[in-house]
mmCIF file of C-alpha atoms in Angstrom:
data_model
loop_
_atom_site.group_PDB
_atom_site.id
_atom_site.type_symbol
_atom_site.label_atom_id
_atom_site.label_comp_id
_atom_site.label_asym_id
_atom_site.label_seq_id
_atom_site.Cartn_x
_atom_site.Cartn_y
_atom_site.Cartn_z
ATOM 1 C CA MET G 17 0.000 0.000 0.000
ATOM 2 C CA PRO G 18 1.480 3.407 -0.954
ATOM 3 C CA ARG G 19 2.233 5.775 1.879
ATOM 4 C CA ILE G 20 2.648 9.488 2.007
ATOM 5 C CA ILE G 21 5.911 10.315 3.720
ATOM 6 C CA SER G 22 6.059 13.662 5.460
ATOM 7 C CA PRO G 23 8.352 15.178 8.087
ATOM 8 C CA GLN G 24 5.828 14.019 10.706
ATOM 9 C CA SER G 25 5.948 10.368 9.538
ATOM 10 C CA PRO G 26 7.045 7.935 12.245
ATOM 11 C CA GLU G 27 10.457 6.325 11.792
ATOM 12 C CA SER G 28 8.867 2.875 11.488
ATOM 13 C CA ALA G 29 6.947 3.990 8.397
ATOM 14 C CA LEU G 30 10.144 5.293 6.783
ATOM 15 C CA THR G 31 11.979 2.052 7.575
ATOM 16 C CA ASP G 32 9.125 -0.012 6.119
ATOM 17 C CA HIS G 33 9.225 2.153 2.999
ATOM 18 C CA SER G 34 12.996 1.651 2.593
ATOM 19 C CA GLU G 35 12.623 -2.104 3.010
ATOM 20 C CA HIS G 36 9.839 -2.122 0.414
ATOM 21 C CA ASN G 37 12.065 -0.250 -2.074
ATOM 22 C CA ALA G 38 14.940 -2.642 -1.385
ATOM 23 C CA LYS G 39 12.670 -5.571 -2.251
ATOM 24 C CA ILE G 40 11.528 -3.921 -5.476
ATOM 25 C CA PHE G 41 14.918 -2.792 -6.762
ATOM 26 C CA GLY G 42 17.398 -5.126 -5.117
ATOM 27 C CA SER G 43 20.318 -2.700 -5.292
ATOM 28 C CA PRO G 44 21.053 0.970 -5.922
ATOM 29 C CA LYS G 45 22.372 -0.025 -9.368
ATOM 30 C CA ASP G 46 18.991 -1.579 -10.197
ATOM 31 C CA ARG G 47 17.300 1.613 -9.103
ATOM 32 C CA LEU G 48 19.692 3.739 -11.173
ATOM 33 C CA ASP G 49 19.058 1.508 -14.190
ATOM 34 C CA PHE G 50 15.301 1.884 -13.643
ATOM 35 C CA TYR G 51 15.563 5.690 -13.447
ATOM 36 C CA ARG G 52 17.666 5.788 -16.591
ATOM 37 C CA ARG G 53 15.180 3.610 -18.495
ATOM 38 C CA GLU G 54 12.354 5.895 -17.410
ATOM 39 C CA ILE G 55 14.325 8.973 -18.497
ATOM 40 C CA GLN G 56 15.034 7.362 -21.869
ATOM 41 C CA TYR G 57 11.381 6.338 -22.299
ATOM 42 C CA GLU G 58 10.055 9.805 -21.471
ATOM 43 C CA THR G 59 12.686 11.469 -23.647
ATOM 44 C CA THR G 60 11.549 9.292 -26.547
ATOM 45 C CA ILE G 61 7.942 10.326 -25.902
ATOM 46 C CA LEU G 62 8.967 13.987 -25.828
ATOM 47 C CA ALA G 63 10.934 13.598 -29.065
ATOM 48 C CA ASN G 64 7.979 11.895 -30.772
ATOM 49 C CA ARG G 65 5.585 14.624 -29.639
ATOM 50 C CA THR G 66 7.968 17.314 -30.821
ATOM 51 C CA ASP G 67 8.451 15.575 -34.189
ATOM 52 C CA ALA G 68 4.703 15.209 -34.743
ATOM 53 C CA TYR G 69 4.122 18.816 -33.744
ATOM 54 C CA LEU G 70 6.850 20.154 -36.057
ATOM 55 C CA THR G 71 5.555 18.024 -38.939
ATOM 56 C CA ALA G 72 2.053 19.438 -38.501
ATOM 57 C CA GLN G 73 3.414 22.971 -38.293
ATOM 58 C CA SER G 74 5.471 22.540 -41.460
ATOM 59 C CA PHE G 75 2.391 21.430 -43.396
ATOM 60 C CA LEU G 76 0.462 24.418 -42.080
ATOM 61 C CA VAL G 77 3.244 26.773 -43.181
ATOM 62 C CA ILE G 78 3.198 25.227 -46.668
ATOM 63 C CA ALA G 79 -0.590 25.589 -46.863
ATOM 64 C CA PHE G 80 -0.368 29.175 -45.633
ATOM 65 C CA VAL G 81 2.198 30.153 -48.259
ATOM 66 C CA SER G 82 0.213 28.403 -50.992
ATOM 67 C CA CYS G 83 -2.929 30.285 -50.011
ATOM 68 C CA MET G 84 -1.120 33.607 -49.998
ATOM 69 C CA GLY G 85 0.075 32.952 -53.548
ATOM 70 C CA ASN G 86 -3.465 32.525 -54.933
ATOM 71 C CA LEU G 87 -3.869 34.774 -57.990
ATOM 72 C CA ASN G 88 -7.410 33.872 -59.044
ATOM 73 C CA PRO G 89 -8.984 37.146 -60.282
ATOM 74 C CA GLU G 90 -12.559 36.226 -59.252
ATOM 75 C CA TRP G 91 -12.202 34.951 -55.715
ATOM 76 C CA GLY G 92 -8.462 35.164 -54.987
ATOM 77 C CA LYS G 93 -8.668 38.382 -52.934
ATOM 78 C CA LEU G 94 -11.286 37.034 -50.539
ATOM 79 C CA PHE G 95 -9.544 33.658 -50.422
ATOM 80 C CA THR G 96 -6.179 35.199 -49.501
ATOM 81 C CA LEU G 97 -7.876 37.277 -46.832
ATOM 82 C CA VAL G 98 -9.837 34.487 -45.123
ATOM 83 C CA VAL G 99 -7.997 31.173 -45.552
ATOM 84 C CA PRO G 100 -4.517 32.262 -44.406
ATOM 85 C CA LEU G 101 -6.067 33.814 -41.302
ATOM 86 C CA LEU G 102 -7.893 30.559 -40.590
ATOM 87 C CA LEU G 103 -4.668 28.596 -41.055
ATOM 88 C CA ALA G 104 -2.841 30.979 -38.726
ATOM 89 C CA MET G 105 -5.564 30.488 -36.095
ATOM 90 C CA LEU G 106 -5.261 26.724 -36.557
ATOM 91 C CA GLY G 107 -1.497 27.058 -36.050
ATOM 92 C CA VAL G 108 -2.009 28.996 -32.811
ATOM 93 C CA PHE G 109 -4.584 26.508 -31.517
ATOM 94 C CA SER G 110 -2.444 23.500 -32.392
ATOM 95 C CA SER G 111 0.507 25.128 -30.623
ATOM 96 C CA LEU G 112 -1.572 25.753 -27.531
ATOM 97 C CA ASN G 113 -2.821 22.151 -27.696
ATOM 98 C CA ALA G 114 0.691 20.719 -28.073
ATOM 99 C CA TRP G 115 2.064 22.638 -25.098
ATOM 100 C CA PRO G 116 0.493 20.598 -22.229
ATOM 101 C CA GLY G 117 1.732 17.256 -23.607
ATOM 102 C CA ILE G 118 5.225 18.568 -24.208
ATOM 103 C CA ARG G 119 5.326 20.224 -20.798
ATOM 104 C CA ALA G 120 4.052 17.051 -19.086
ATOM 105 C CA ALA G 121 6.819 14.965 -20.665
ATOM 106 C CA TYR G 122 9.364 17.593 -19.602
ATOM 107 C CA ASP G 123 8.064 17.528 -16.011
ATOM 108 C CA ILE G 124 8.265 13.732 -15.874
ATOM 109 C CA ILE G 125 11.836 13.783 -17.198
ATOM 110 C CA ASP G 126 12.647 16.415 -14.580
ATOM 111 C CA HIS G 127 11.185 14.156 -11.878
ATOM 112 C CA TRP G 128 13.273 11.134 -12.914
ATOM 113 C CA HIS G 129 16.449 13.221 -13.163
ATOM 114 C CA PHE G 130 15.783 14.507 -9.650
ATOM 115 C CA LYS G 131 15.293 10.942 -8.389
ATOM 116 C CA GLN G 132 18.519 9.887 -10.102
ATOM 117 C CA SER G 133 20.555 12.731 -8.642
ATOM 118 C CA GLU G 134 19.116 12.096 -5.165
ATOM 119 C CA LEU G 135 20.038 8.420 -5.465
ATOM 120 C CA LEU G 136 23.599 9.315 -6.414
ATOM 121 C CA ARG G 137 23.784 11.751 -3.508
ATOM 122 C CA SER G 138 22.241 9.404 -0.960
ATOM 123 C CA GLU G 139 24.230 6.310 -1.901
ATOM 124 C CA PRO G 140 27.906 7.167 -1.337
ATOM 125 C CA VAL G 141 29.108 3.968 -2.995
ATOM 126 C CA MET G 142 26.963 4.630 -6.077
ATOM 127 C CA GLY G 143 28.025 8.256 -6.155
ATOM 128 C CA LEU G 144 31.714 7.377 -6.085
ATOM 129 C CA ALA G 145 31.360 4.701 -8.735
ATOM 130 C CA TYR G 146 29.312 7.085 -10.797
ATOM 131 C CA ASP G 147 31.839 9.910 -10.608
ATOM 132 C CA GLU G 148 34.868 7.681 -11.292
ATOM 133 C CA SER G 149 33.405 6.094 -14.384
ATOM 134 C CA PRO G 150 34.378 7.797 -17.633
ATOM 135 C CA LEU G 151 30.885 7.160 -19.066
ATOM 136 C CA PHE G 152 29.168 9.290 -16.444
ATOM 137 C CA CYS G 153 29.850 12.736 -15.081
ATOM 138 C CA GLU G 154 28.121 15.295 -12.888
ATOM 139 C CA THR G 155 27.162 17.384 -15.931
ATOM 140 C CA GLU G 156 25.110 14.512 -17.263
ATOM 141 C CA SER G 157 22.958 14.286 -14.148
ATOM 142 C CA SER G 158 22.822 17.976 -13.232
ATOM 143 C CA HIS G 159 19.657 19.991 -13.686
ATOM 144 C CA LYS G 160 21.430 22.492 -15.906
ATOM 145 C CA GLY G 161 22.719 19.877 -18.362
ATOM 146 C CA TYR G 162 19.554 18.005 -19.258
ATOM 147 C CA ARG G 163 17.290 21.058 -19.070
ATOM 148 C CA LYS G 164 19.326 22.780 -21.773
ATOM 149 C CA SER G 165 18.883 19.762 -24.008
ATOM 150 C CA LEU G 166 15.100 19.879 -23.592
ATOM 151 C CA LEU G 167 14.664 23.614 -24.184
ATOM 152 C CA PHE G 168 14.028 23.218 -27.906
ATOM 153 C CA SER G 169 11.000 21.004 -27.333
ATOM 154 C CA VAL G 170 9.646 23.194 -24.553
ATOM 155 C CA ARG G 171 10.076 26.506 -26.387
ATOM 156 C CA THR G 172 8.889 25.413 -29.830
ATOM 157 C CA PRO G 173 5.112 25.702 -29.226
ATOM 158 C CA TRP G 174 5.513 29.226 -27.896
ATOM 159 C CA LEU G 175 7.757 30.257 -30.770
ATOM 160 C CA PHE G 176 5.240 28.941 -33.291
ATOM 161 C CA THR G 177 2.388 30.677 -31.448
ATOM 162 C CA VAL G 178 4.170 34.019 -31.861
ATOM 163 C CA PHE G 179 5.106 33.113 -35.462
ATOM 164 C CA TRP G 180 1.467 32.379 -36.378
ATOM 165 C CA MET G 181 0.228 35.571 -34.739
ATOM 166 C CA LEU G 182 2.746 37.624 -36.696
ATOM 167 C CA LEU G 183 1.822 35.853 -39.932
ATOM 168 C CA ALA G 184 -1.887 36.472 -39.304
ATOM 169 C CA VAL G 185 -1.288 40.183 -38.737
ATOM 170 C CA PHE G 186 0.927 40.356 -41.819
ATOM 171 C CA ALA G 187 -1.574 38.492 -44.029
ATOM 172 C CA PHE G 188 -4.416 40.721 -42.897
ATOM 173 C CA TYR G 189 -2.371 43.904 -43.280
ATOM 174 C CA ILE G 190 -1.224 43.262 -46.845
ATOM 175 C CA GLN G 191 -4.775 42.424 -47.928
ATOM 176 C CA VAL G 192 -6.405 45.464 -46.293
ATOM 177 C CA ASP G 193 -3.577 47.937 -47.008
ATOM 178 C CA ASN G 194 -3.632 47.269 -50.751
ATOM 179 C CA PRO G 195 -7.320 46.680 -51.639
ATOM 180 C CA GLY G 196 -7.004 47.502 -55.349
ATOM 181 C CA ALA G 197 -4.287 45.000 -56.202
#
């Protein structure tokens, strides 16, 4: 049964919890391996979400540009006024929809990195082995290191939101500013 551990928790509850974790993981190395697998899994999810989002945005940009290039003399003016604005709104809404999923994956990765760093801090033997190994270093498990690598995915929806708003204003302006063309 899961327990909530707080500063007021009795020592017996904390000991029971530690024994339960020892039974699940077996050793600190098993726990570290588990954390790393979870980080890899969530990073893959974040990468897939970012890829799908960027693919959708690229198709919207192509559709937007195609609509702006419409030269039909009968209905081209109205078309280039309405459809690009609708595509820009779709781009903004899809960006706002993508943000929670991307942010959730980022938060989960942050959680597992925290657990990993706490394990390395709390287990002196693991920490020493970790620091002496040429495959691992403190930069790899620090908050600063992995957060920088995830910034692209986290910032992209906001950058595209601003991009679509600017494109919508631009598309509207060039249609209204030059009505005779």
